Tab-separated table of C-alpha atoms in Angstrom:
chain	number	residue	atom	x	y	z
A	990	MET	CA	15.007	-1.589	-4.709
A	991	THR	CA	12.557	-1.573	-7.599
A	992	LYS	CA	10.323	-4.429	-8.665
A	993	ASP	CA	12.677	-5.297	-11.530
A	994	ASP	CA	15.828	-5.459	-9.391
A	995	PRO	CA	16.987	-8.912	-8.203
A	996	ALA	CA	15.787	-9.560	-4.659
A	997	PRO	CA	18.648	-9.657	-2.137
A	998	VAL	CA	19.153	-12.824	-0.106
A	999	ILE	CA	21.406	-13.231	2.928
A	1000	LEU	CA	22.461	-16.877	3.115
A	1001	ILE	CA	24.145	-18.384	6.205
A	1002	ASP	CA	25.577	-21.919	6.492
A	1003	ASP	CA	28.761	-23.098	8.214
A	1004	ASP	CA	29.154	-25.948	5.700
A	1005	SER	CA	31.271	-24.283	2.976
A	1006	ASP	CA	30.376	-26.821	0.267
A	1007	LEU	CA	26.659	-26.555	0.946
A	1008	LEU	CA	26.925	-22.760	1.213
A	1009	LYS	CA	28.537	-22.601	-2.230
A	1010	ALA	CA	25.980	-24.967	-3.802
A	1011	THR	CA	22.978	-23.170	-2.283
A	1012	ARG	CA	24.356	-19.801	-3.354
A	1013	GLN	CA	24.667	-21.019	-6.950
A	1014	THR	CA	21.118	-22.399	-6.828
A	1015	LEU	CA	19.679	-19.065	-5.685
A	1016	GLU	CA	21.776	-16.989	-8.085
A	1017	LEU	CA	20.617	-19.157	-10.997
A	1018	ALA	CA	17.060	-18.462	-9.823
A	1019	GLY	CA	17.755	-14.728	-10.209
A	1020	PHE	CA	18.507	-13.623	-6.647
A	1021	ALA	CA	21.356	-11.379	-5.462
A	1022	VAL	CA	23.000	-13.542	-2.799
A	1023	SER	CA	25.338	-12.486	-0.005
A	1024	ALA	CA	26.777	-15.654	1.572
A	1025	PHE	CA	28.145	-15.949	5.123
A	1026	SER	CA	29.559	-18.868	7.085
A	1027	ILE	CA	29.226	-17.051	10.433
A	1028	ALA	CA	25.878	-15.696	11.673
A	1029	ARG	CA	27.499	-12.742	13.454
A	1030	GLU	CA	28.836	-11.409	10.142
A	1031	ALA	CA	25.424	-11.826	8.502
A	1032	LEU	CA	23.748	-9.877	11.309
A	1033	ALA	CA	26.211	-7.030	10.817
A	1034	ALA	CA	24.987	-6.749	7.198
A	1035	LEU	CA	21.322	-6.523	8.228
A	1036	ASP	CA	19.224	-3.529	9.168
A	1037	ARG	CA	15.559	-2.511	9.098
A	1038	ASN	CA	15.913	-1.288	5.505
A	1039	PHE	CA	17.029	-4.673	4.194
A	1040	GLY	CA	14.659	-5.408	1.328
A	1041	GLY	CA	15.142	-9.154	0.950
A	1042	VAL	CA	15.098	-12.600	2.559
A	1043	VAL	CA	17.288	-14.376	5.122
A	1044	VAL	CA	18.019	-18.089	4.585
A	1045	SER	CA	19.876	-19.746	7.449
A	1046	ASP	CA	20.984	-23.182	8.555
A	1047	ILE	CA	19.914	-24.143	12.081
A	1048	ARG	CA	22.944	-26.040	13.435
A	1049	MET	CA	25.834	-23.560	13.539
A	1050	PRO	CA	28.527	-22.680	16.115
A	1051	GLU	CA	28.399	-19.511	18.273
A	1052	ILE	CA	25.036	-18.179	17.061
A	1053	ASP	CA	22.723	-20.873	15.691
A	1054	GLY	CA	19.866	-20.354	13.251
A	1055	LEU	CA	17.195	-19.978	15.938
A	1056	GLN	CA	19.228	-17.379	17.800
A	1057	LEU	CA	19.829	-15.532	14.547
A	1058	PHE	CA	16.102	-15.700	13.808
A	1059	ASP	CA	15.333	-14.185	17.232
A	1060	ARG	CA	17.730	-11.282	16.581
A	1061	VAL	CA	16.251	-10.643	13.141
A	1062	LEU	CA	12.782	-10.572	14.721
A	1063	ARG	CA	13.935	-7.866	17.102
A	1064	LEU	CA	15.526	-5.940	14.249
A	1065	ASP	CA	12.431	-6.107	12.023
A	1066	PRO	CA	9.714	-8.753	12.463
A	1067	ASP	CA	8.709	-8.312	8.814
A	1068	ILE	CA	12.005	-9.623	7.383
A	1069	PRO	CA	11.194	-13.133	6.061
A	1070	VAL	CA	13.470	-15.807	7.542
A	1071	ILE	CA	13.666	-19.288	6.027
A	1072	LEU	CA	15.296	-21.865	8.305
A	1073	VAL	CA	17.046	-24.963	6.982
A	1074	THR	CA	17.978	-28.068	8.988
A	1075	GLY	CA	19.177	-31.573	8.274
A	1076	HIS	CA	17.760	-33.011	11.439
A	1077	GLY	CA	14.057	-33.036	10.669
A	1078	ASP	CA	13.121	-31.655	14.039
A	1079	ILE	CA	9.346	-31.298	13.714
A	1080	ALA	CA	8.922	-29.668	17.143
A	1081	MET	CA	11.572	-27.122	16.242
A	1082	ALA	CA	9.817	-26.432	12.928
A	1083	VAL	CA	6.448	-25.893	14.606
A	1084	LYS	CA	7.921	-23.520	17.197
A	1085	ALA	CA	9.829	-21.531	14.550
A	1086	ILE	CA	6.724	-21.110	12.393
A	1087	LYS	CA	4.680	-20.059	15.449
A	1088	ASP	CA	7.347	-17.506	16.296
A	1089	GLY	CA	7.104	-16.001	12.832
A	1090	ALA	CA	9.575	-17.856	10.605
A	1091	TYR	CA	8.490	-17.619	6.979
A	1092	ASP	CA	9.336	-21.242	6.133
A	1093	PHE	CA	11.166	-24.315	7.455
A	1094	ILE	CA	12.946	-26.610	4.996
A	1095	THR	CA	14.595	-29.947	5.808
A	1096	LYS	CA	17.729	-31.292	4.126
A	1097	PRO	CA	18.119	-32.674	1.577
A	1098	PHE	CA	15.801	-30.392	-0.382
A	1099	ALA	CA	15.082	-29.896	-4.079
A	1100	ALA	CA	16.527	-26.715	-5.562
A	1101	ASP	CA	13.070	-25.659	-6.776
A	1102	ARG	CA	11.634	-26.023	-3.285
A	1103	LEU	CA	14.033	-23.460	-1.839
A	1104	ALA	CA	13.901	-21.107	-4.855
A	1105	GLN	CA	10.086	-21.010	-4.820
A	1106	SER	CA	9.980	-20.339	-1.084
A	1107	VAL	CA	12.531	-17.522	-1.408
A	1108	ALA	CA	10.589	-16.041	-4.352
A	1109	ARG	CA	7.354	-15.925	-2.344
A	1110	ALA	CA	9.154	-14.477	0.673
A	1111	ALA	CA	10.872	-11.837	-1.488
A	1112	GLU	CA	7.538	-10.746	-2.959
A	1113	LYS	CA	6.075	-10.447	0.526
A	1114	ARG	CA	9.039	-8.354	1.642
A	1115	ARG	CA	8.766	-6.127	-1.437
A	1116	LEU	CA	5.117	-5.396	-0.648
A	1117	VAL	CA	5.974	-4.635	2.993
A	1118	MET	CA	8.659	-2.173	1.907
A	1119	GLU	CA	6.349	-0.535	-0.642
A	1120	ASN	CA	3.628	-0.098	1.980
A	1121	ARG	CA	6.142	1.421	4.386
A	1122	ALA	CA	7.284	3.810	1.694
A	1123	LEU	CA	3.674	4.833	1.051
A	1124	ARG	CA	3.060	5.425	4.754
A	1125	GLU	CA	6.235	7.496	4.989
A	1126	ALA	CA	5.177	9.360	1.871
A	1127	ALA	CA	1.807	10.088	3.448
A	1128	GLU	CA	3.540	11.404	6.581
A	1129	GLN	CA	5.770	13.588	4.431
A	1130	ALA	CA	2.707	14.733	2.551
A	1131	GLN	CA	1.170	15.945	5.798
A	1132	GLU	CA	4.102	18.337	5.956
A	1133	GLY	CA	4.343	19.222	2.315
A	1134	LEU	CA	2.951	17.452	-0.700
A	1135	PRO	CA	4.343	16.942	-3.302
A	1136	LEU	CA	7.850	16.738	-1.829
A	1137	ILE	CA	7.408	12.978	-1.721
A	1138	GLY	CA	10.327	11.089	-3.157
A	1139	GLN	CA	13.254	8.853	-2.395
A	1140	THR	CA	15.514	9.995	-5.213
A	1141	PRO	CA	18.714	11.802	-4.138
A	1142	ALA	CA	17.512	15.102	-5.633
A	1143	MET	CA	14.373	15.153	-3.468
A	1144	GLU	CA	16.236	14.069	-0.351
A	1145	ARG	CA	18.696	16.921	-0.900
A	1146	LEU	CA	15.828	19.377	-1.423
A	1147	ARG	CA	14.083	18.379	1.816
A	1148	ARG	CA	17.370	18.531	3.715
A	1149	THR	CA	18.139	22.004	2.370
A	1150	LEU	CA	14.649	23.232	3.232
A	1151	ARG	CA	15.117	22.094	6.823
A	1152	GLN	CA	18.495	23.838	6.994
A	1153	ILE	CA	17.320	27.233	5.739
A	1154	ALA	CA	13.676	27.302	6.890
A	1155	ASP	CA	14.363	28.931	10.237
A	1156	THR	CA	16.526	31.680	8.804
A	1157	ASP	CA	15.259	34.939	7.363
A	1158	VAL	CA	17.158	34.492	4.123
A	1159	ASP	CA	15.237	35.333	0.931
A	1160	VAL	CA	14.868	32.380	-1.423
A	1161	LEU	CA	14.436	31.966	-5.168
A	1162	VAL	CA	12.659	28.758	-6.240
A	1163	THR	CA	12.879	27.510	-9.821
A	1164	GLY	CA	10.955	24.676	-11.417
A	1165	GLU	CA	8.598	23.731	-14.192
A	1166	THR	CA	4.826	24.033	-14.194
A	1167	GLY	CA	3.223	21.808	-11.563
A	1168	SER	CA	6.492	20.865	-9.868
A	1169	GLY	CA	5.501	22.296	-6.472
A	1170	LYS	CA	7.113	25.715	-6.111
A	1171	GLU	CA	4.333	27.056	-3.885
A	1172	VAL	CA	4.593	23.928	-1.739
A	1173	VAL	CA	8.283	24.659	-1.193
A	1174	ALA	CA	7.443	28.231	-0.198
A	1175	SER	CA	4.716	27.031	2.148
A	1176	LEU	CA	7.099	24.540	3.790
A	1177	LEU	CA	9.730	27.212	4.299
A	1178	HIS	CA	7.054	29.182	6.116
A	1179	ARG	CA	5.646	26.295	8.159
A	1180	TRP	CA	9.038	24.980	9.222
A	1181	SER	CA	10.262	28.414	10.330
A	1182	ARG	CA	9.793	30.606	13.396
A	1183	ARG	CA	7.518	32.701	11.129
A	1184	ALA	CA	4.876	29.973	11.052
A	1185	LYS	CA	2.607	31.964	13.376
A	1186	GLY	CA	2.595	34.845	10.902
A	1187	ASN	CA	0.748	35.018	7.592
A	1188	PHE	CA	1.749	33.099	4.483
A	1189	VAL	CA	0.776	35.495	1.695
A	1190	ALA	CA	0.914	34.354	-1.944
A	1191	LEU	CA	0.661	36.484	-5.068
A	1192	ASN	CA	0.959	35.336	-8.678
A	1193	CYS	CA	2.646	38.173	-10.550
A	1194	GLY	CA	1.622	36.725	-13.899
A	1195	THR	CA	-2.126	36.965	-13.303
A	1196	LEU	CA	-2.436	40.645	-12.377
A	1197	PRO	CA	-2.288	43.627	-14.755
A	1198	GLU	CA	0.214	46.387	-14.060
A	1199	THR	CA	-2.555	48.750	-12.910
A	1200	VAL	CA	-3.542	46.360	-10.130
A	1201	ILE	CA	-0.342	44.685	-8.955
A	1202	GLU	CA	1.092	47.797	-7.229
A	1203	SER	CA	-2.046	48.241	-5.164
A	1204	GLU	CA	-2.049	44.522	-4.316
A	1205	LEU	CA	1.578	44.582	-3.198
A	1206	PHE	CA	1.937	47.957	-1.517
A	1207	GLY	CA	-1.638	48.727	-0.485
A	1208	HIS	CA	-3.375	52.099	-0.805
A	1209	GLU	CA	-5.189	54.774	1.113
A	1210	ALA	CA	-8.811	55.716	0.453
A	1211	GLY	CA	-8.991	58.005	-2.599
A	1212	ALA	CA	-5.482	57.125	-3.799
A	1213	PHE	CA	-6.913	56.468	-7.263
A	1214	THR	CA	-10.273	56.154	-8.981
A	1215	GLY	CA	-12.205	53.317	-7.346
A	1216	ALA	CA	-10.102	53.296	-4.138
A	1217	GLN	CA	-13.064	53.877	-1.823
A	1218	LYS	CA	-11.401	52.587	1.324
A	1219	LYS	CA	-7.979	51.850	2.717
A	1220	ARG	CA	-6.393	48.544	1.733
A	1221	VAL	CA	-3.438	46.833	3.405
A	1222	GLY	CA	-1.059	45.490	0.741
A	1223	ARG	CA	0.239	41.950	0.507
A	1224	ILE	CA	3.722	42.999	1.620
A	1225	GLU	CA	2.485	44.631	4.822
A	1226	HIS	CA	0.048	41.780	5.464
A	1227	SER	CA	2.941	39.298	5.305
A	1228	SER	CA	5.015	41.209	7.876
A	1229	GLY	CA	6.174	38.705	10.479
A	1230	GLY	CA	5.369	35.871	8.071
A	1231	THR	CA	6.324	34.967	4.513
A	1232	LEU	CA	5.578	36.645	1.175
A	1233	PHE	CA	5.484	34.266	-1.803
A	1234	LEU	CA	5.771	35.897	-5.227
A	1235	ASP	CA	5.038	33.359	-7.963
A	1236	GLU	CA	5.992	33.930	-11.616
A	1237	ILE	CA	8.109	36.870	-10.521
A	1238	GLU	CA	9.601	37.029	-14.012
A	1239	SER	CA	6.216	38.505	-15.071
A	1240	MET	CA	6.406	41.427	-12.629
A	1241	PRO	CA	6.153	44.778	-14.484
A	1242	ALA	CA	9.385	46.800	-14.730
A	1243	SER	CA	8.064	49.729	-12.651
A	1244	THR	CA	6.993	47.376	-9.872
A	1245	GLN	CA	10.397	45.678	-9.942
A	1246	VAL	CA	12.054	49.000	-9.035
A	1247	GLN	CA	9.747	49.443	-6.036
A	1248	MET	CA	10.173	45.808	-4.996
A	1249	LEU	CA	13.938	46.182	-5.036
A	1250	ARG	CA	13.670	49.105	-2.602
A	1251	VAL	CA	11.352	47.092	-0.328
A	1252	LEU	CA	13.864	44.243	-0.226
A	1253	GLU	CA	16.778	46.578	0.517
A	1254	MET	CA	15.088	48.850	3.064
A	1255	ARG	CA	12.465	46.473	4.548
A	1256	GLU	CA	9.853	49.196	4.406
A	1257	VAL	CA	6.768	49.948	2.322
A	1258	THR	CA	4.943	53.123	1.289
A	1259	PRO	CA	1.257	52.529	0.373
A	1260	LEU	CA	-0.179	54.361	-2.644
A	1261	GLY	CA	-1.696	57.717	-1.747
A	1262	THR	CA	0.495	58.417	1.288
A	1263	ASN	CA	4.043	59.429	2.127
A	1264	GLU	CA	4.007	57.340	5.277
A	1265	ILE	CA	6.837	54.801	5.455
A	1266	ARG	CA	5.934	51.595	7.269
A	1267	PRO	CA	8.642	49.115	8.356
A	1268	VAL	CA	7.975	45.451	7.551
A	1269	ASP	CA	9.463	42.264	9.004
A	1270	LEU	CA	9.761	40.559	5.650
A	1271	ARG	CA	10.874	37.210	4.280
A	1272	VAL	CA	10.396	36.783	0.527
A	1273	VAL	CA	10.231	33.526	-1.377
A	1274	ALA	CA	10.093	34.162	-5.124
A	1275	ALA	CA	9.399	31.555	-7.796
A	1276	ALA	CA	10.167	31.557	-11.486
A	1277	LYS	CA	9.584	29.064	-14.260
A	1278	VAL	CA	12.609	30.359	-16.202
A	1279	ASP	CA	16.276	30.616	-15.290
A	1280	LEU	CA	16.635	34.233	-14.171
A	1281	GLY	CA	20.395	33.772	-14.069
A	1282	ASN	CA	20.369	33.295	-17.837
A	1283	ALA	CA	20.229	36.689	-19.572
A	1284	SER	CA	18.412	35.253	-22.599
A	1285	GLN	CA	15.670	33.803	-20.401
A	1286	ARG	CA	15.574	36.702	-17.941
A	1287	GLY	CA	14.231	39.083	-20.568
A	1288	ASN	CA	13.148	42.391	-18.995
A	1289	PHE	CA	13.634	41.203	-15.439
A	1290	ARG	CA	16.077	43.478	-13.596
A	1291	GLU	CA	19.471	41.928	-13.011
A	1292	ASP	CA	19.927	43.750	-9.684
A	1293	LEU	CA	16.569	42.425	-8.421
A	1294	TYR	CA	17.588	38.910	-9.455
A	1295	TYR	CA	20.833	39.165	-7.467
A	1296	ARG	CA	18.959	40.620	-4.494
A	1297	LEU	CA	16.562	37.666	-4.481
A	1298	ASN	CA	19.188	35.086	-5.292
A	1299	VAL	CA	20.561	34.640	-1.775
A	1300	VAL	CA	19.570	30.967	-1.867
A	1301	THR	CA	18.235	29.237	-4.977
A	1302	LEU	CA	16.283	25.995	-4.781
A	1303	SER	CA	15.634	23.998	-7.933
A	1304	ILE	CA	12.792	21.478	-8.042
A	1305	PRO	CA	13.556	18.646	-10.479
A	1306	PRO	CA	10.824	17.739	-12.990
A	1307	LEU	CA	9.245	14.294	-12.735
A	1308	ARG	CA	10.995	13.059	-15.875
A	1309	GLU	CA	14.305	13.490	-14.018
A	1310	ARG	CA	13.132	11.486	-11.009
A	1311	ARG	CA	11.120	8.703	-12.579
A	1312	ASP	CA	11.726	6.352	-9.648
A	1313	ASP	CA	9.453	8.615	-7.563
A	1314	VAL	CA	6.509	8.313	-9.978
A	1315	PRO	CA	5.100	4.965	-8.652
A	1316	LEU	CA	5.397	6.230	-5.074
A	1317	LEU	CA	3.624	9.482	-5.868
A	1318	PHE	CA	0.970	7.700	-7.938
A	1319	GLY	CA	0.296	5.279	-5.090
A	1320	TYR	CA	-0.155	8.133	-2.649
A	1321	PHE	CA	-2.385	10.148	-4.978
A	1322	ALA	CA	-4.497	7.084	-5.783
A	1323	GLU	CA	-4.995	6.298	-2.088
A	1324	ARG	CA	-5.888	9.909	-1.393
A	1325	ALA	CA	-8.348	9.977	-4.296
A	1326	ALA	CA	-9.906	6.683	-3.186
A	1327	SER	CA	-10.499	8.119	0.279
A	1328	ARG	CA	-11.891	11.341	-1.151
A	1329	PHE	CA	-14.246	9.641	-3.632
A	1330	ARG	CA	-15.023	6.692	-1.328
A	1331	ARG	CA	-13.884	4.146	-3.850
A	1332	ALA	CA	-11.444	1.266	-3.858
A	1333	VAL	CA	-8.171	1.723	-5.703
A	1334	PRO	CA	-8.469	-0.308	-8.942
A	1335	ALA	CA	-5.838	-2.847	-9.933
A	1336	THR	CA	-3.069	-1.179	-11.910
A	1337	SER	CA	-2.929	-2.732	-15.377
A	1338	ALA	CA	0.302	-3.305	-17.274
A	1339	VAL	CA	-0.682	-0.499	-19.664
A	1340	VAL	CA	-1.112	2.001	-16.811
A	1341	GLN	CA	2.192	0.876	-15.298
A	1342	ARG	CA	3.886	1.414	-18.642
A	1343	HIS	CA	2.300	4.864	-18.926
A	1344	LEU	CA	3.574	5.760	-15.454
A	1345	ARG	CA	7.016	4.524	-16.383
A	1346	GLU	CA	7.362	6.043	-19.859
A	1347	HIS	CA	5.265	9.232	-19.928
A	1348	ASP	CA	7.330	12.430	-19.562
A	1349	TRP	CA	4.752	14.182	-17.314
A	1350	PRO	CA	5.163	17.713	-18.680
A	1351	GLY	CA	2.594	18.889	-16.106
A	1352	ASN	CA	4.722	17.237	-13.402
A	1353	VAL	CA	3.193	16.360	-10.025
A	1354	ARG	CA	-0.062	18.192	-10.741
A	1355	GLU	CA	-0.598	16.180	-13.925
A	1356	LEU	CA	0.189	12.930	-12.099
A	1357	ALA	CA	-2.254	13.772	-9.294
A	1358	HIS	CA	-5.061	14.424	-11.766
A	1359	PHE	CA	-4.216	11.228	-13.653
A	1360	ALA	CA	-4.474	9.271	-10.381
A	1361	GLU	CA	-7.881	10.807	-9.638
A	1362	ARG	CA	-9.212	9.879	-13.077
A	1363	PHE	CA	-7.742	6.388	-12.653
A	1364	VAL	CA	-9.588	5.865	-9.360
A	1365	LEU	CA	-12.807	7.182	-10.927
A	1366	GLY	CA	-12.426	4.722	-13.806
A	1367	LEU	CA	-12.097	7.545	-16.339
A	1368	GLU	CA	-8.560	6.664	-17.422
A	1369	ASP	CA	-9.341	3.639	-19.627
A	1370	MET	CA	-6.021	2.932	-21.299
A	1371	ALA	CA	-6.738	-0.607	-22.430
A	1372	GLU	CA	-6.537	0.488	-26.052
A	1373	ALA	CA	-4.382	3.551	-25.554
A	1374	PRO	CA	-0.884	2.794	-24.267
A	1375	SER	CA	1.331	5.686	-23.270
A	1376	PRO	CA	2.187	7.930	-26.206
A	1377	ALA	CA	5.935	7.441	-25.774
A	1378	ALA	CA	5.523	3.685	-25.996
A	1379	ALA	CA	2.979	3.861	-28.788
A	1380	ALA	CA	5.085	6.110	-30.991
A	1381	SER	CA	7.871	3.527	-30.970
A	1382	ASP	CA	5.599	0.488	-31.367
A	1383	ALA	CA	6.357	-0.604	-34.904
A	1384	SER	CA	3.773	-3.393	-34.719
A	1385	ALA	CA	0.813	-1.023	-34.277
A	1386	PRO	CA	-1.248	0.013	-37.337
A	1387	LEU	CA	-0.147	3.309	-38.878
A	1388	PRO	CA	-3.347	5.269	-38.026
A	1389	GLU	CA	-3.083	4.176	-34.402
A	1390	ARG	CA	0.588	5.163	-34.212
A	1391	LEU	CA	-0.178	8.554	-35.778
A	1392	ASP	CA	-2.996	9.173	-33.287
A	1393	ARG	CA	-0.749	8.415	-30.355
A	1394	TYR	CA	2.072	10.502	-31.729
A	1395	GLU	CA	-0.366	13.387	-32.193
A	1396	ALA	CA	-1.499	13.060	-28.567
A	1397	GLU	CA	2.127	13.199	-27.402
A	1398	ILE	CA	2.759	16.371	-29.413
A	1399	ILE	CA	-0.335	18.032	-27.905
A	1400	ARG	CA	0.701	17.060	-24.359
A	1401	GLU	CA	4.244	18.290	-24.904
A	1402	THR	CA	3.032	21.604	-26.356
A	1403	LEU	CA	0.551	22.124	-23.505
A	1404	GLY	CA	3.304	21.457	-21.003
A	1405	ARG	CA	5.698	23.861	-22.714
A	1406	ASN	CA	3.021	26.590	-22.641
A	1407	ALA	CA	1.831	25.907	-19.084
A	1408	GLY	CA	-1.624	24.912	-20.362
A	1409	ASP	CA	-2.258	28.278	-22.022
A	1410	VAL	CA	-4.796	27.560	-24.786
A	1411	ARG	CA	-3.982	30.550	-26.989
A	1412	ARG	CA	-0.226	29.906	-27.027
A	1413	THR	CA	-0.727	26.175	-27.520
A	1414	ILE	CA	-3.089	26.666	-30.464
A	1415	GLU	CA	-0.650	29.119	-32.050
A	1416	ALA	CA	2.235	26.686	-31.616
A	1417	LEU	CA	0.220	23.785	-33.059
A	1418	GLY	CA	-1.233	25.903	-35.878
A	1419	ILE	CA	-4.748	24.482	-35.606
A	1420	PRO	CA	-8.192	26.084	-35.050
A	1421	ARG	CA	-9.538	26.311	-31.507
A	1422	LYS	CA	-12.430	23.936	-32.212
A	1423	THR	CA	-10.067	21.348	-33.704
A	1424	PHE	CA	-7.847	21.675	-30.643
A	1425	TYR	CA	-10.701	20.958	-28.227
A	1426	ASP	CA	-11.932	18.074	-30.399
A	1427	LYS	CA	-8.478	16.506	-30.220
A	1428	LEU	CA	-8.297	16.988	-26.449
A	1429	GLN	CA	-11.562	15.101	-26.097
A	1430	ARG	CA	-10.540	12.327	-28.512
A	1431	HIS	CA	-7.202	11.722	-26.811
A	1432	GLY	CA	-8.533	12.092	-23.257
A	1433	ILE	CA	-6.201	15.012	-22.505
A	1434	VAL	CA	-7.185	17.298	-19.623
A	1435	ARG	CA	-5.849	20.800	-20.250
A	1436	SER	CA	-5.950	21.786	-16.570
A	1437	ASP	CA	-3.286	19.161	-15.841
A	1438	PHE	CA	-0.799	21.475	-17.527
A	1439	SER	CA	-2.031	24.784	-16.095
A	1440	ARG	CA	-0.189	26.700	-13.459
């Protein structure tokens, strides 16, 4: 349940006329009411994940209000229970409040009295549920940030990871810049029987062709100019563990041929020797393009793609799971506050709107950096609402709207080019100095979009 959803209320009263009237009162006040005339049926609809308030009459047959309250306490002591009675039993009221009842209301009562009490109780319950979600997110983060999220896509991803982690199946991970592909690879390693082995990561897009073969396959002393001593390659070093190849779409064609043989034969031949060394290998490869699409695959070998594509995991971008943004932001802000030894500032309406409406082209990495700047007080958005909101704000002065629209274009272009300055400048068609001036003016941090 989000903050904007109507708070659920479970209402119990054996008087059908009063039950109907009270239900109408609460629904007019904006609550989502489930009404019951029997406490046993209401209890069947309750569990620890109930995000609302219980309102119950005291005098009822079978299970009375106090007995119901006791059972709710055992289910979850943080569920607010408001008890209603027509008998004005002060001793009963005092005992119920001492035992943890949220409120005690005597009949007859004004409609506003009940609605206000339910509203306060619902807000308390919402905060309890948010704090629980943050704690659970923190626990999940211990195992693999940034796979925090309650959206169905993230739940499916975590479930799939658990299912395949302890197999030796090779995995292809796809996702945008900053979405957490290396985290997925790391989790597959940590949750598997290979966890005692090495987790070895190599970004294929950062190494020139003359270096990548030596890095992957290793070499003997004197294998080439500058090879003064023997070097164990990344593949051999990962034997018994997990080899993570990021940006595999950037792997040179000649290396792809050798990598295909390694995957098929599970053996490696270092440069400068004819010795064949068997490897106990599990490969997790990551790509920021769809290798199954011939137009995006480019020069990447189709046979290598099919060899890697035993299991494919796709990490959804933040813009496709916006409900996870507040949860992630809360976690990142708490983490930053602990790291910088500062209190988490109050979240202004402008920041909330930015969280809600920004497309986050840099995904989780961009959000984490935004949270750090927010905690440090460097993200002053009082006069700079989110670009998406600003661009559509017809009431803003034209220069202000143009500035915000420009900032959105720069962010979008940086995200599309993974933070690469040269490609971004070429796409924008502006000089390098102008580009950096605009970054500074709009408060854009280029590293948020970098891989």
